[in-house]
CSV table of C-alpha atoms and ligand atoms in Angstrom, one decimal:
chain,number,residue,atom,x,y,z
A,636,UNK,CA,1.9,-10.3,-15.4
A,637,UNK,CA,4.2,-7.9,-14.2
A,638,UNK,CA,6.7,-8.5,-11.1
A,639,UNK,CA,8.7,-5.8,-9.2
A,640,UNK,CA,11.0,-6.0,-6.8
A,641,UNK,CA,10.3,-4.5,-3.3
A,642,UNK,CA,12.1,-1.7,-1.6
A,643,UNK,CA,14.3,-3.5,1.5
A,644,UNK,CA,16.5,-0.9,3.2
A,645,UNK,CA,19.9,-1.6,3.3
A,646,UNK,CA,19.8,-4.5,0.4
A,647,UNK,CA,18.5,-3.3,-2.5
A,648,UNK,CA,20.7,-0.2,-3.4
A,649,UNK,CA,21.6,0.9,-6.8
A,650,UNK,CA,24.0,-1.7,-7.1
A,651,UNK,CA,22.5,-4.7,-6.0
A,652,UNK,CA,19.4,-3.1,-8.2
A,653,UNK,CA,21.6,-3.2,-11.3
A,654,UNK,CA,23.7,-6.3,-10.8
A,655,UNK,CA,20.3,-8.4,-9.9
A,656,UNK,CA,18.8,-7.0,-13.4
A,657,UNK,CA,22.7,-8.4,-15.3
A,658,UNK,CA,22.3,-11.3,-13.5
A,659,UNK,CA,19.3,-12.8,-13.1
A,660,UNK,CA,16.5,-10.4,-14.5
A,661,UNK,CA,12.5,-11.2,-14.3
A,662,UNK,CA,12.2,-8.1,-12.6
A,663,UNK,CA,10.1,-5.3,-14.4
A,664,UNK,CA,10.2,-2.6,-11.7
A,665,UNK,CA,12.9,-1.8,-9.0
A,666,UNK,CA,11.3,-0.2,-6.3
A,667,UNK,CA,13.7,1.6,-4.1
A,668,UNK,CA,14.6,1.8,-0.3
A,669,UNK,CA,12.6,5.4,1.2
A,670,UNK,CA,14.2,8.4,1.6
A,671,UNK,CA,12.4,10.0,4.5
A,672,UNK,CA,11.3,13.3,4.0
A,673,UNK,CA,12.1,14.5,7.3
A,674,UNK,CA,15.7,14.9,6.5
A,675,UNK,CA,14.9,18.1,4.5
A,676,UNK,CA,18.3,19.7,5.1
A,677,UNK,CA,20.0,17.1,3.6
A,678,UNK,CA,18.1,17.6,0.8
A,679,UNK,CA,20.5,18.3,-1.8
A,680,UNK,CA,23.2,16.1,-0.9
A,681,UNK,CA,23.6,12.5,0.0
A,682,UNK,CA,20.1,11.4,0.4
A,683,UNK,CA,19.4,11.0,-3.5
A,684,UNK,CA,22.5,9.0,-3.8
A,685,UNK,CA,21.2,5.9,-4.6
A,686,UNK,CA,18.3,7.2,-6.9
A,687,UNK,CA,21.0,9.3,-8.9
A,688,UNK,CA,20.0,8.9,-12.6
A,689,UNK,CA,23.5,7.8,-13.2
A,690,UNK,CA,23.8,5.3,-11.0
A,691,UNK,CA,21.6,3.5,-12.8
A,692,UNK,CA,21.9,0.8,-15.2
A,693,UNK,CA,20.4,2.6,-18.5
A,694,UNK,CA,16.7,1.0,-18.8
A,695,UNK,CA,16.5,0.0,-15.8
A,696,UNK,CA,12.7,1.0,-14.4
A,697,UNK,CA,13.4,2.3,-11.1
A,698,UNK,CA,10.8,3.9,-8.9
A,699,UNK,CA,11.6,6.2,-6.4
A,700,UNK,CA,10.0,5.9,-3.0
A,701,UNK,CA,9.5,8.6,0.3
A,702,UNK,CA,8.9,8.2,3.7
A,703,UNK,CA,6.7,11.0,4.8
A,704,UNK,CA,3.3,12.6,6.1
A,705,UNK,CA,4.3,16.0,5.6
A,706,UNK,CA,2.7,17.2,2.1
A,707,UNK,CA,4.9,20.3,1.7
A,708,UNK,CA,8.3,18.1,2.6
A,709,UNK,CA,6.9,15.4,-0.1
A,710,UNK,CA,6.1,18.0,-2.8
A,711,UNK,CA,9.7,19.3,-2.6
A,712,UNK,CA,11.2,16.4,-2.6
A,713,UNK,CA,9.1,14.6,-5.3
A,714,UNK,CA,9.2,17.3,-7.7
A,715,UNK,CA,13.2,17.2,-7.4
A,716,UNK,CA,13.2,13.8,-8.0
A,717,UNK,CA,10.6,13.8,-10.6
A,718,UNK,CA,13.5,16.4,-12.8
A,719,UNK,CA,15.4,13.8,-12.0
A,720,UNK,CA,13.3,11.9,-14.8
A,721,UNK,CA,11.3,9.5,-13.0
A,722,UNK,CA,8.1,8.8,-13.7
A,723,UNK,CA,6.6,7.4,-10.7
A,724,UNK,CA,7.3,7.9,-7.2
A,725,UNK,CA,5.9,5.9,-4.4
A,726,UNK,CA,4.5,6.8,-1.2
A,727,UNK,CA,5.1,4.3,2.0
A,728,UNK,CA,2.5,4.4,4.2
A,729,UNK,CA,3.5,0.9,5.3
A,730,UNK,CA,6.7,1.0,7.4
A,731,UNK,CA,6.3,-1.2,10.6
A,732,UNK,CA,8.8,0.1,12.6
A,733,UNK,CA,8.0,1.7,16.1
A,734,UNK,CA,10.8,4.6,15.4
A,735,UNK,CA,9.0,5.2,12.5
A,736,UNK,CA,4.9,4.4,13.2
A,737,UNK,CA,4.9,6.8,16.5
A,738,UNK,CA,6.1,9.4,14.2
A,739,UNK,CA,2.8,8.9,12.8
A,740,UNK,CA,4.5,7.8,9.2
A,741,UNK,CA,5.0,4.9,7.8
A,742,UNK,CA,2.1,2.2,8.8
A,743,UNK,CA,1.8,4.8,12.3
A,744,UNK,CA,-0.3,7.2,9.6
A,745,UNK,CA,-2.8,4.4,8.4
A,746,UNK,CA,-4.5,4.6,12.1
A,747,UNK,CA,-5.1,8.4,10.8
A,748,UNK,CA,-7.1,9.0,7.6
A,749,UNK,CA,-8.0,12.2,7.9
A,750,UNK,CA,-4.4,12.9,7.8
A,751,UNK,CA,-3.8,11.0,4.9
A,752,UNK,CA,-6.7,13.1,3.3
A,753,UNK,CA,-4.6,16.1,4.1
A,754,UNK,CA,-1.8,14.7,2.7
A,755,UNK,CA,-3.3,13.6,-0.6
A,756,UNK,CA,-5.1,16.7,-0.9
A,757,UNK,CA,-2.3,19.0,-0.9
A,758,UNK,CA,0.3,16.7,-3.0
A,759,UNK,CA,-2.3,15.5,-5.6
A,760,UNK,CA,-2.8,19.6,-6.6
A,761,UNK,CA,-0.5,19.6,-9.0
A,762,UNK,CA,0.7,15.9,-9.5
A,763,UNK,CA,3.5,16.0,-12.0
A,764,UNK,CA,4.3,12.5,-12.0
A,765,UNK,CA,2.6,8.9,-11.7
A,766,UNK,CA,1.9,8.6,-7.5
A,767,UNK,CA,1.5,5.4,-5.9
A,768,UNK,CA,1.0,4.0,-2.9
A,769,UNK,CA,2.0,1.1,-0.7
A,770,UNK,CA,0.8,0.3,2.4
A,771,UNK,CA,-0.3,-2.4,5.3
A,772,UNK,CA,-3.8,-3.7,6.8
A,773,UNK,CA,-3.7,-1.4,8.8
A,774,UNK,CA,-1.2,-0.1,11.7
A,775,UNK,CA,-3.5,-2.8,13.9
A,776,UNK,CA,-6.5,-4.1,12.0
A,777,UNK,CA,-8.1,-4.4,8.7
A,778,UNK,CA,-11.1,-1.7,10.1
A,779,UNK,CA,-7.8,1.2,9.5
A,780,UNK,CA,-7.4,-0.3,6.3
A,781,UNK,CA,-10.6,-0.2,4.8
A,782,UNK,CA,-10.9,3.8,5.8
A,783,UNK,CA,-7.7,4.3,4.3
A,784,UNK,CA,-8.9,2.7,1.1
A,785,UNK,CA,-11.6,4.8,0.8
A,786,UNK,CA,-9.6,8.1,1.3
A,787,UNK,CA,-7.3,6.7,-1.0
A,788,UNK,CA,-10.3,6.2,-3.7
A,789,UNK,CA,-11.1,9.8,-4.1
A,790,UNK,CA,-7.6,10.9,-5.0
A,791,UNK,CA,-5.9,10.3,-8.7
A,792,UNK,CA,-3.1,7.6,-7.9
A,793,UNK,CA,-1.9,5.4,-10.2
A,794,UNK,CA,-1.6,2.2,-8.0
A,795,UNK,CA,-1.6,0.9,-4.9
A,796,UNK,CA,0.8,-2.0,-3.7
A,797,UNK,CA,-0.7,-4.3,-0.4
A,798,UNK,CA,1.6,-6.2,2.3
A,799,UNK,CA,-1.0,-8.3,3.9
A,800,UNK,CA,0.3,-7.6,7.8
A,801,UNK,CA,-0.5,-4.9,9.7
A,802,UNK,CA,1.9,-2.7,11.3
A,803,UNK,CA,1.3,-4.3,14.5
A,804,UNK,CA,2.8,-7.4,13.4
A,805,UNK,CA,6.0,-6.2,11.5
A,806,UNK,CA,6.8,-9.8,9.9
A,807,UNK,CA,5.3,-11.6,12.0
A,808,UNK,CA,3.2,-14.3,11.4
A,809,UNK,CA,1.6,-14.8,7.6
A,810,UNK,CA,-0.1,-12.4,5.5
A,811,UNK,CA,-4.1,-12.5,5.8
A,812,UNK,CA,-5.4,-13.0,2.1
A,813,UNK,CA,-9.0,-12.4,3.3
A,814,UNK,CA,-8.0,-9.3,4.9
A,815,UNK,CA,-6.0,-8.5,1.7
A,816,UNK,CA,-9.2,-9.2,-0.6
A,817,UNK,CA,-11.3,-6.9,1.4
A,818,UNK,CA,-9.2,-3.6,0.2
A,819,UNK,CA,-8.6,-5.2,-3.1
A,820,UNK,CA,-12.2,-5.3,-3.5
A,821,UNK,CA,-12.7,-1.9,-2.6
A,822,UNK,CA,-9.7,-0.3,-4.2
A,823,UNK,CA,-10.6,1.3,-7.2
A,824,UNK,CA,-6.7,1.6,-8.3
A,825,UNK,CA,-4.4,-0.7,-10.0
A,826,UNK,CA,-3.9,-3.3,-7.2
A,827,UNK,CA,-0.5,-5.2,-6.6
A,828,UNK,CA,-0.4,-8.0,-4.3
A,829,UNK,CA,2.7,-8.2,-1.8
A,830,UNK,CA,3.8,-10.0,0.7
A,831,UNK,CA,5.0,-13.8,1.5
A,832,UNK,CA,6.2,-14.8,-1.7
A,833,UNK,CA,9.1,-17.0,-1.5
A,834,UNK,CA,8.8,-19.8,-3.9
A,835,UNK,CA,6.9,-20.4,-7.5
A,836,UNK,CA,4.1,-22.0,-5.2
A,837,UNK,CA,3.5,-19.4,-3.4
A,838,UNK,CA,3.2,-17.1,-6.7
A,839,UNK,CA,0.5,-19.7,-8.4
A,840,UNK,CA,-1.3,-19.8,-5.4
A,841,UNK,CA,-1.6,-16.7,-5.1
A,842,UNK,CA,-2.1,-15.9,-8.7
A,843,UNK,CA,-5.0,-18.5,-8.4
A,844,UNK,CA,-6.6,-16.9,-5.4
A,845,UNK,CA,-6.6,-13.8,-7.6
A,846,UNK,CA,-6.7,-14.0,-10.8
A,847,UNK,CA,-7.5,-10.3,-11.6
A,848,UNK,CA,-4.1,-9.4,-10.2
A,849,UNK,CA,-1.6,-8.5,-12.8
A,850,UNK,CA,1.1,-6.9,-10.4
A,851,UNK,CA,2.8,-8.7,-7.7
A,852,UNK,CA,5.3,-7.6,-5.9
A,853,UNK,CA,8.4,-9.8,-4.7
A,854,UNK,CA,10.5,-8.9,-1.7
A,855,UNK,CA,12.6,-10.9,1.1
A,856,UNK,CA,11.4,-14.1,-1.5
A,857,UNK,CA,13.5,-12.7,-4.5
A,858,UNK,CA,16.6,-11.8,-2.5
A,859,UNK,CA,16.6,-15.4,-0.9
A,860,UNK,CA,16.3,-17.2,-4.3
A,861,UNK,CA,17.2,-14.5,-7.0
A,862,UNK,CA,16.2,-16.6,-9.8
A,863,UNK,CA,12.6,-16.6,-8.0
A,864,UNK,CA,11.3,-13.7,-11.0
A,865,UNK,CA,13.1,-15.2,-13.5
A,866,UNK,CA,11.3,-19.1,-12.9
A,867,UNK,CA,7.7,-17.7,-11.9
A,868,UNK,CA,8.2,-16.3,-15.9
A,869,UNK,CA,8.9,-20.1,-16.8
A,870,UNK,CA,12.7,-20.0,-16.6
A,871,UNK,CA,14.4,-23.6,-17.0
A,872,UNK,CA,18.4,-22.8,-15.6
A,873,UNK,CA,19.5,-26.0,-14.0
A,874,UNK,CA,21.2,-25.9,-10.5
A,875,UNK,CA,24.3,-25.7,-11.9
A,876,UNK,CA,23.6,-22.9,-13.8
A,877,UNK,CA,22.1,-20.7,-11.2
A,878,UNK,CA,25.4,-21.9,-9.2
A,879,UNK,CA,27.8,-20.5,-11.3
A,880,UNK,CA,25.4,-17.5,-11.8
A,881,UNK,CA,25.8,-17.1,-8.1
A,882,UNK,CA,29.0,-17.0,-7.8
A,883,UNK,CA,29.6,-14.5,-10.5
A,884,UNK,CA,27.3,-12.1,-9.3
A,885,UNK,CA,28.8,-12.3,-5.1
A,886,UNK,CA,32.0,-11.7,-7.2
A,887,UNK,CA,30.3,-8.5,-8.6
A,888,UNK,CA,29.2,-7.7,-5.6
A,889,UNK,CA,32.3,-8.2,-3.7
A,890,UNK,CA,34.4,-6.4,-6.3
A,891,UNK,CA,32.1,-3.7,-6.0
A,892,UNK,CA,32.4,-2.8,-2.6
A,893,UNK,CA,36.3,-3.7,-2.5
A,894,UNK,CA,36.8,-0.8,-4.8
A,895,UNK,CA,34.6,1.8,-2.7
A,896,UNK,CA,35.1,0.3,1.3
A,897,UNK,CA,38.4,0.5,3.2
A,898,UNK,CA,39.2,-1.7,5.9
A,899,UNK,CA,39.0,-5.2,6.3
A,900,UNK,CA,36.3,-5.2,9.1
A,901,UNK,CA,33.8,-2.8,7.2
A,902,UNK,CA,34.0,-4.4,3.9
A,903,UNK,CA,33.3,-8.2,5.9
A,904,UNK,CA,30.4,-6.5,7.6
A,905,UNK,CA,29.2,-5.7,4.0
A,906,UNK,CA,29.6,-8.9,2.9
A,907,UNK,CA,27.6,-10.3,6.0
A,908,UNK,CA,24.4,-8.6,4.9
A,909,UNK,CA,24.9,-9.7,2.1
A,910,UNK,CA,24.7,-13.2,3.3
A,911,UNK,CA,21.5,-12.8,5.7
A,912,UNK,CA,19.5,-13.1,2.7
A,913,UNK,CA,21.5,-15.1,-0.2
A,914,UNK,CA,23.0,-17.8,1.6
A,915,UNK,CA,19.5,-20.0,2.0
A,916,UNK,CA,19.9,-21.5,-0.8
A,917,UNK,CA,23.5,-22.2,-1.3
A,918,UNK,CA,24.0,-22.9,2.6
A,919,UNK,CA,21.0,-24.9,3.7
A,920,UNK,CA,22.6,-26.0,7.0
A,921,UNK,CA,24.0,-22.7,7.8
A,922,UNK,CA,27.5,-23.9,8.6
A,923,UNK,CA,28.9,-21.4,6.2
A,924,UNK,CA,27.1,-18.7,7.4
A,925,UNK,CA,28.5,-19.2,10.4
A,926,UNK,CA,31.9,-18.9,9.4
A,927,UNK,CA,31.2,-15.7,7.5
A,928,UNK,CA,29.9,-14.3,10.2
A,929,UNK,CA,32.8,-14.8,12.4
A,930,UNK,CA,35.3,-13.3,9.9
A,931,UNK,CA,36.7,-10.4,10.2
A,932,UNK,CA,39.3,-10.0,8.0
A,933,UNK,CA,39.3,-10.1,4.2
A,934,UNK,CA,41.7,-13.5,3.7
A,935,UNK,CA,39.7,-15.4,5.9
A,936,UNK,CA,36.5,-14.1,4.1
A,937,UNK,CA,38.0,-15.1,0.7
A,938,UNK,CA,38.8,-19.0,2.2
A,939,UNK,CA,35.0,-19.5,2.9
A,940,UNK,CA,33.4,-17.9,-0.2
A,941,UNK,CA,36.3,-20.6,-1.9
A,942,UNK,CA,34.9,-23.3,0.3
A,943,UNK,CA,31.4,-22.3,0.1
A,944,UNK,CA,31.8,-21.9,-4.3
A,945,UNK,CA,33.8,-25.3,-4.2
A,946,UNK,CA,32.4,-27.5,-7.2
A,947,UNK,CA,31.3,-30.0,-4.2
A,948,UNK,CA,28.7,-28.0,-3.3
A,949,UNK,CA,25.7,-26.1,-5.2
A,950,UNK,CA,22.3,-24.5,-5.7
A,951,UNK,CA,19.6,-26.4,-3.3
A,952,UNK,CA,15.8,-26.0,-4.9
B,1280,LIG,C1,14.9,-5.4,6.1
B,1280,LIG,C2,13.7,-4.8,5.4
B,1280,LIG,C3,13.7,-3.5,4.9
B,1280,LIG,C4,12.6,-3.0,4.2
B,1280,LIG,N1,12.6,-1.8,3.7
B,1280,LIG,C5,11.5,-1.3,3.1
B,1280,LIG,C6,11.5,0.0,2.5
B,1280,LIG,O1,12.4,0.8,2.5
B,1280,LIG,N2,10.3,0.4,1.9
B,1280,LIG,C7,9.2,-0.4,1.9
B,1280,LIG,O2,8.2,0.1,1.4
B,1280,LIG,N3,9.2,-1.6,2.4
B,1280,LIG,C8,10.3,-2.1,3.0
B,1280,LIG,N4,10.3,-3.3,3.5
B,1280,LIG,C9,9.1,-4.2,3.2
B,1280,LIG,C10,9.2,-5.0,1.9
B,1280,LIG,O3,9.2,-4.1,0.8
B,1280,LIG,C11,8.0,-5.9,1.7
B,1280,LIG,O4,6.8,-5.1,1.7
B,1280,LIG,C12,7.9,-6.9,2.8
B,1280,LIG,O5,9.1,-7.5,3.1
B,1280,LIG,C13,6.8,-8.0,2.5
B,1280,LIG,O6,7.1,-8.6,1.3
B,1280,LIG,P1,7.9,-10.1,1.3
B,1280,LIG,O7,7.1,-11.0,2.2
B,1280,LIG,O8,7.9,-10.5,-0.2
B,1280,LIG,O9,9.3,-9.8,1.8
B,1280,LIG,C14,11.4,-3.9,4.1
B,1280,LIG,C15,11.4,-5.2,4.6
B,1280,LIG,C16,12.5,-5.7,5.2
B,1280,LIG,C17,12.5,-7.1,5.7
């Protein structure tokens, strides 16, 4: 079984990517937040930051992905990142958000095969890498979904990753698992099952449900409990463990950005996103939360994360 971590804007950069593999591992592949396409004149400057082969940790699988459903913009911007030395790159067709879906990208293109046969017919010419794909139901139902599939079955990809939502419902509700066995049945790629996965559970159930699935991919799940990789592969850390492991890597973390942000405010509002997700299971109440979210200054910060890390509290299952 293989388990990668999801692409999640604005959480898992390069760093977070690398600290999470020192830290608490379990992860094979590191799929990273898109870079749109679109932005071609930026092309050569900060838009590959965070996929810069030296930002990474060395060994780290990392796999590029673009936001696009221009072919020619793709091509370009695939093929620089391929002589970057990756060997797959990931195409989102699966991006919920209205900015993005009334562009017609993101899950907006699933409502459009025929454009997504263009697409593929004109990248998959000369493909020069591994391409995969990861995509929705559909933008609003499973009938999209089941025409993209079939597109997607004529062209040479090398897997294709499922959220079982649509577009429609961004992250709403719960993932459909008969709607999601429909295209796995009719995908003839590699299939890898996403969406929903937030506790070891949740993984057998779904591993049971499926049993032919050897990919899953583990996303707002692994960023709430980091250690979730790590225990579906049978790891035995007590609380304690994973508390002190906690700490040390928001110290990372927070050392990190210290050394690159200026200004109290910006480096706290850093900090806070870091929080929306990681504080679940060290803050079950919330009360901490709440006081982090309030602060605004780097001392006051500090005197939370010393409460919140007191030996009095811990790691919640
Ligand atoms: C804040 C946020 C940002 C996301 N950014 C991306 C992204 O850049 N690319 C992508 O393919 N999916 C993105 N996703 C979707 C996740 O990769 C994943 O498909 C989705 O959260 C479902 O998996 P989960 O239930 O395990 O979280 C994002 C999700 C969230 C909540």
């Amino acid at each position: 079984m293989k388990l990668f971590l999801a692409p999640i804007q604005g959480m898992t950069i390069a760093l977070y990517r690398n600290l999470y593999a020192e830290y608490f591992g379990g992860i094979d592949t590191y799929y990273s937040p898109f870079i749109d396409t679109n932005n071609m004149r930026k092309s050569n400057s900060s838009l590959f930051k965070d996929i810069l082969p030296q930002v990474n940790t060395k060994g780290l699988d990392v796999v590029p992905q673009l936001l696009s459903n221009n072919a020619d913009n793709f091509k370009f911007f695939a093929n620089t990142i391929s002589a970057m030395g990756y060997k797959e790159i990931n195409w989102n067709i699966g991006c919920p958000y209205p900015m993005v879906t009334k562009k017609k990208k993101g899950s907006g293109i699933l409502a459009h095969p025929d454009m997504i046969r263009e697409f593929l017919d004109e990248v998959c010419k000369d493909l020069t890498y591994d391409l995969t794909v990861k995509m929705r139901l559909g933008m609003d139902d499973l009938e999209e979904g089941i025409k993209v599939i079939e597109v997607l079955n004529d062209y040479p990809l090398c897997g294709v990753m499922i959220h079982g939502r649509t577009g429609r419902q961004m992250y709403t509700g719960t993932v459909d698992l008969d709607a999601f066995e429909v295209l796995y049945k009719s995908c003839q790629h590699e299939m890898t099952y996403n969406g929903d996965i937030f506790t070891v559970d949740d993984y057998n159930k779904i591993n049971s449900r499926f049993p032919d699935i050897d990919n899953f991919m583990l996303g707002r799940g692994a960023l709430i409990d980091p250690f979730l990789a790590s225990d579906i592969k049978g790891g035995t850390l007590t609380t304690s463990q994973k508390f002190s492991i906690m700490k040390d890597f928001h110290d990372a973390v927070y050392s990190h950005y210290k050394s690159i942000i200026s200004g109290d405010k910006h480096l706290c509002d850093r900090m806070k996103e870091f929080w929306m997700y990681t504080s679940v299971h060290l803050d079950p109440t919330g009360k901490f939360l709440k006081k982090i979210k309030k602060c605004t200054t780097i001392h006051a910060y500090l005197e939370v994360i010393n409460q919140l890390f007191h030996p009095s509290n811990g790691w919640m299952e």
